[in-house]
XYZ file of C-alpha atoms in Angstrom:
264
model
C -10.062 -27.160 18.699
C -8.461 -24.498 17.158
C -8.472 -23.690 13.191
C -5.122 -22.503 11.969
C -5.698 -19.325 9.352
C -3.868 -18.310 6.446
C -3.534 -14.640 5.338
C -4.266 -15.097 1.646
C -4.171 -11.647 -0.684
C -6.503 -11.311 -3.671
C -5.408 -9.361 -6.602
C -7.498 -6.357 -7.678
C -8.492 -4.910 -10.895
C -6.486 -1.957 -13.017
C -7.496 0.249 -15.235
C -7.707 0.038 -19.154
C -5.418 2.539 -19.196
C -2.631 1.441 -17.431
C -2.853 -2.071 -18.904
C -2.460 -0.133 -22.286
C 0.815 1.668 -20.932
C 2.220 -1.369 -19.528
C 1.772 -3.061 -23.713
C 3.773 -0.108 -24.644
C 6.622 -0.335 -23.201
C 6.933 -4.131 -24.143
C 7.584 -5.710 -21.070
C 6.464 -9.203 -19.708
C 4.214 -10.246 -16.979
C 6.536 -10.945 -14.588
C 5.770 -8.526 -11.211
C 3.733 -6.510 -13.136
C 0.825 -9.346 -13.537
C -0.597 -9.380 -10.283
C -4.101 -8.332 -11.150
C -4.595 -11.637 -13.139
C -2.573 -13.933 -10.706
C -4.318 -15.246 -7.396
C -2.586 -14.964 -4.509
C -1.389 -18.230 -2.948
C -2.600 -19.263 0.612
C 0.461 -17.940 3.108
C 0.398 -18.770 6.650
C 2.917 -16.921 8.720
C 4.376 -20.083 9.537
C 5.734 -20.470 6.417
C 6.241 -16.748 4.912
C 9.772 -16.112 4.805
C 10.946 -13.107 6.413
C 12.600 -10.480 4.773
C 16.529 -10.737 3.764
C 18.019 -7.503 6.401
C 21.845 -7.774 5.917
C 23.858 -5.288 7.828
C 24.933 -3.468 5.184
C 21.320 -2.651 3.573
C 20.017 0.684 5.057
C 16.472 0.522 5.402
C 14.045 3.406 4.779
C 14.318 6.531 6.744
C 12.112 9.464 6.819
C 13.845 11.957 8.597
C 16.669 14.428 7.394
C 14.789 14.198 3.594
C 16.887 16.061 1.081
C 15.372 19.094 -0.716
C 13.588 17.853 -4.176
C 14.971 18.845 -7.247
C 18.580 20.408 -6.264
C 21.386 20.080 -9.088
C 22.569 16.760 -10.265
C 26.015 15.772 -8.898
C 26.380 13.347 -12.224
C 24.703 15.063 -14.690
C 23.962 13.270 -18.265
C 24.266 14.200 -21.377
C 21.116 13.145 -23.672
C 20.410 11.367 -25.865
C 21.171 7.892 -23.998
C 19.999 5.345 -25.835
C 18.267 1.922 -24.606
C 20.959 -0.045 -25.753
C 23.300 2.325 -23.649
C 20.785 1.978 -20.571
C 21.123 -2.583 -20.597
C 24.911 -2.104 -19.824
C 23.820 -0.773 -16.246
C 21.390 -3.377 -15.843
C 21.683 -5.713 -12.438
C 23.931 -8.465 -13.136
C 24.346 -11.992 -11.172
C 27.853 -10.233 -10.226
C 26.333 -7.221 -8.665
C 23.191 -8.495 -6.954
C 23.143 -8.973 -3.014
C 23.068 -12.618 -1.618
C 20.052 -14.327 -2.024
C 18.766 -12.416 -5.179
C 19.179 -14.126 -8.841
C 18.380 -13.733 -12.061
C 16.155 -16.439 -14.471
C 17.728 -16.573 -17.690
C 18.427 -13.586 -19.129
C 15.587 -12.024 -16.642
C 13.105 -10.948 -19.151
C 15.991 -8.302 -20.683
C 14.339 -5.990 -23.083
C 15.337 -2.425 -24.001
C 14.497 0.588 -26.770
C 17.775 -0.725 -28.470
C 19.303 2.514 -30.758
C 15.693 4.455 -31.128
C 14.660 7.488 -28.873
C 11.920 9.029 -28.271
C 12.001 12.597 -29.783
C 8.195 13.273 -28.504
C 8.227 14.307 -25.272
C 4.921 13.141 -23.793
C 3.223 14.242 -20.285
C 3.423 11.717 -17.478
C -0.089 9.744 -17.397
C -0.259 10.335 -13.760
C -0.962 14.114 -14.303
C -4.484 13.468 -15.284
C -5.259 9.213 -14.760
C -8.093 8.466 -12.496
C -6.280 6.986 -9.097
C -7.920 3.846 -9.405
C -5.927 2.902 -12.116
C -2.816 3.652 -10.274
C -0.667 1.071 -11.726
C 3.122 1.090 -9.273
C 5.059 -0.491 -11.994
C 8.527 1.179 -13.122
C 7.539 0.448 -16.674
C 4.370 2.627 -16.465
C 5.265 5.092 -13.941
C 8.639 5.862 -16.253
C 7.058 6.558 -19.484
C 7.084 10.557 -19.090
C 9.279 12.523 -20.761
C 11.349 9.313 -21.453
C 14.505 9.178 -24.495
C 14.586 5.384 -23.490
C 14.615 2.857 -21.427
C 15.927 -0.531 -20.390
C 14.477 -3.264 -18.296
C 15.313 -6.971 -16.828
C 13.488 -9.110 -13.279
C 15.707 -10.209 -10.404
C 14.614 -12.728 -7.893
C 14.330 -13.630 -4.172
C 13.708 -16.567 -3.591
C 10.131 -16.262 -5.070
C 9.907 -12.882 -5.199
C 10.025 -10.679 -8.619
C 11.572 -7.079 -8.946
C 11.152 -5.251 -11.974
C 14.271 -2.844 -12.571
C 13.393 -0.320 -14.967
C 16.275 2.200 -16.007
C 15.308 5.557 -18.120
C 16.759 8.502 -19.998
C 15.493 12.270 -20.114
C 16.355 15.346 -21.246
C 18.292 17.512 -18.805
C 15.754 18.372 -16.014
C 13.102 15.845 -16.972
C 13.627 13.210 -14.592
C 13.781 15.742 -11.787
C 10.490 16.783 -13.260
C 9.032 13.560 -13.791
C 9.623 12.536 -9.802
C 8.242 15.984 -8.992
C 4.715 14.824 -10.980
C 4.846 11.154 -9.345
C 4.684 13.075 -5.867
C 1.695 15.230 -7.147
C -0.360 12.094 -7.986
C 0.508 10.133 -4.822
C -0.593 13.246 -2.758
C -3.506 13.733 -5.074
C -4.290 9.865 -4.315
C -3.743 9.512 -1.129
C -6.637 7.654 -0.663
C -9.406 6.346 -3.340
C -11.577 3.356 -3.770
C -10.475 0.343 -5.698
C -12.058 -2.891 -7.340
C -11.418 -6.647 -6.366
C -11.376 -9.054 -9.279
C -15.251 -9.900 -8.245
C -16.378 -6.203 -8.019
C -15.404 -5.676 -4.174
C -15.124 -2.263 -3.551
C -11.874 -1.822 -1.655
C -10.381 0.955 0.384
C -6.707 1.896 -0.908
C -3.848 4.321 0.974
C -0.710 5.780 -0.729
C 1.917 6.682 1.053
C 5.196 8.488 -0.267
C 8.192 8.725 1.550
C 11.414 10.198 0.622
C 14.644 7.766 0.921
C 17.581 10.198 2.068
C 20.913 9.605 0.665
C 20.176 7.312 -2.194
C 20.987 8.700 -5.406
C 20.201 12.609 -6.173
C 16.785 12.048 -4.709
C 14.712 9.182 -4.195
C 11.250 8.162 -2.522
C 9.139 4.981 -1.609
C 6.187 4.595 -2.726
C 2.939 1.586 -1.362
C -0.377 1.874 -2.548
C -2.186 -0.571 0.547
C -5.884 -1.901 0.249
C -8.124 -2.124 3.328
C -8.379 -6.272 3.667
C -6.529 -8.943 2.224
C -5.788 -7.630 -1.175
C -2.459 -6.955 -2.555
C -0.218 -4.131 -1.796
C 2.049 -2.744 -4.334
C 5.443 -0.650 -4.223
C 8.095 1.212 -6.422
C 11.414 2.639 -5.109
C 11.772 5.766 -7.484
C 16.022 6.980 -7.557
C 17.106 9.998 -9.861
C 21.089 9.502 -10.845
C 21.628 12.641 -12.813
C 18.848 12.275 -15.531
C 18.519 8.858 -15.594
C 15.466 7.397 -13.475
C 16.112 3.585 -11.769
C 12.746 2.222 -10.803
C 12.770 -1.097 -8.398
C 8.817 -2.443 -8.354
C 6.723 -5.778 -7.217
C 4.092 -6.600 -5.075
C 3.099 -8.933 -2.003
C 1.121 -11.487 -3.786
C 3.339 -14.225 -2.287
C 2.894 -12.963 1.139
C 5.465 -10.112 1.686
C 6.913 -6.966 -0.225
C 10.426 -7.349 -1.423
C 13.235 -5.908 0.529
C 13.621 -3.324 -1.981
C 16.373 -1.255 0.061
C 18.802 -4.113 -0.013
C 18.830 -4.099 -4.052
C 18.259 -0.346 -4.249
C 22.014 0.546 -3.050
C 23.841 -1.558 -4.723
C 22.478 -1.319 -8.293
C 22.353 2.406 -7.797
C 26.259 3.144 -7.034
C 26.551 1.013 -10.140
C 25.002 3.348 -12.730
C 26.723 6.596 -14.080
C-alpha cells in the first residue's frame, strides 16, 4: 500500500535586524510574516497551478539591458507618499484572478519625506538576515513610499512603490545586485535551529520598466522560498514580493506589467 506525501514548507528564522526594518516602515504582516506562520500541508494534488495568461510575459534572461542607462521618464523629487498611493494597484487595474481585501493593508509616508539619505542595509547586513520584502529592501536612499497587498486566490503580494533623488533608485538596484552576488549562497536557520542551505539567484527582467531584475532566495529542503520583482520607472522603485508558504510563488510577471505601465 502506498502512502500519499505532501510537500509541506517550514518557515525559517530572520534576523533582528531586518525584523527591525520591516517595524519601520509600518507595514502589516501580510506576505512579509512568513517566518512566524507554518506552512500548511500541500499535496500536488491540490496546489493550484500558476495563473499564465497569454498576455503575461514571463521571465527572460537573455538580451538583458545595460544597468543604469538614462531614465526615459525621469522624476522630479520630492514625491511625496501621499503622491506615491495614487499609483497604487487598484481592483480596476489588476489582472483576472487577483483582488484586493479591503482597502489591502494601504499605508503610505502621507506629506513627510525623508531629507536623510540613509545607506541601503544590504551594503553591510549579514546574508542570513536577507529579508526579500519590498518594504525592507526599499528603505535606501528613500523620499517616501507607499504600500497596499493584492491577492490570488490565497496568495499575498506586497506592492511597495518609492521615491529618490535623481539617480538614487538606479543606485539603490545597483547595491541590491551587490548583496545578491555577495550572497549567493549562505547558511540559514529553521524555526527549531536547523541549519539550512540557501541560494540567491538574480536575474534581470528585459523590457520591464527602465531596468528590472528577479530576485529568489531558495533553501536546500522543504523550507520556504522567497522572491521580489525589483522595476526602476524613472526614480521611482515598484517592488512586487511574497513567498511560497502556501505551496507555490506568485506569478509575479503577470502583475508586474500591468501595474508598471500604470505609474508615471
Amino acid at each position: 500500500m502506498s502512502i500519499a506525501r505532501s510537500s509541506v514548507r517550514i518557515p525559517l528564522t530572520v534576523g533582528a535586524a531586518a525584523m527591525a526594518a520591516a517595524v519601520v516602515t509600518g507595514c502589516s504582516s501580510g506576505s512579509g510574516s512568513i517566518y512566524d506562520t507554518p506552512k500548511a500541508a500541500v499535496t500536488a494534488a491540490t496546489t493550484p497551478a500558476a495563473i499564465t495568461p497569454a498576455a503575461a510575459p514571463t521571465l527572460q534572461t537573455t538580451g538583458a539591458p545595460a544597468f543604469n542607462t538614462p531614465s526615459s521618464t525621469p522624476t522630479v523629487p520630492p514625491v511625496t507618499g501621499k503622491e506615491l498611493s495614487a499609483f497604487l494597484p487598484t481592483a480596476a487595474i489588476l489582472p483576472p484572478g487577483w483582488t484586493i481585501k479591503g482597502n489591502g493593508n494601504e499605508s503610505d509616508t502621507g506629506t513627510a519625506i525623508n531629507d536623510y539619505r540613509g545607506d541601503p542595509g544590504q551594503k553591510t547586513e549579514p546574508c542570513n538576515q536577507m529579508r526579500l520584502s519590498g518594504s525592507v529592501l526599499s528603505l535606501g536612499y528613500q523620499l517616501s513610499n507607499a504600500m497596499n497587498e493584492v491577492n490570488d486566490d490565497k496568495h499575498t503580494v506586497q506592492v511597495t512603490l518609492a521615491a529618490y533623488r535623481p539617480g538614487d533608485a538606479a543606485q539603490l538596484l545597483t547595491d541590491l545586485r551587490a548583496y545578491a552576488e555577495r550572497c549567493k549562497t549562505f547558511t540559514g536557520k529553521s524555526v527549531d535551529g536547523i541549519s539550512i542551505p540557501m541560494t540567491v539567484t538574480l536575474q534581470p527582467v528585459p523590457g520591464l520598466g527602465d531596468e528590472a531584475f528577479d530576485m529568489k532566495r531558495v533553501p536546500t529542503g522543504p523550507y520556504s522560498s522567497m522572491e521580489v520583482v525589483a522595476i526602476r520607472i524613472g526614480d521611482k522603485l515598484l517592488f512586487l514580493s511574497g513567498d511560497d508558504i502556501l505551496g507555490r510563488l506568485p506569478n509575479f510577471m503577470q502583475l508586474a506589467v500591468p501595474l508598471a505601465k500604470t505609474i508615471k
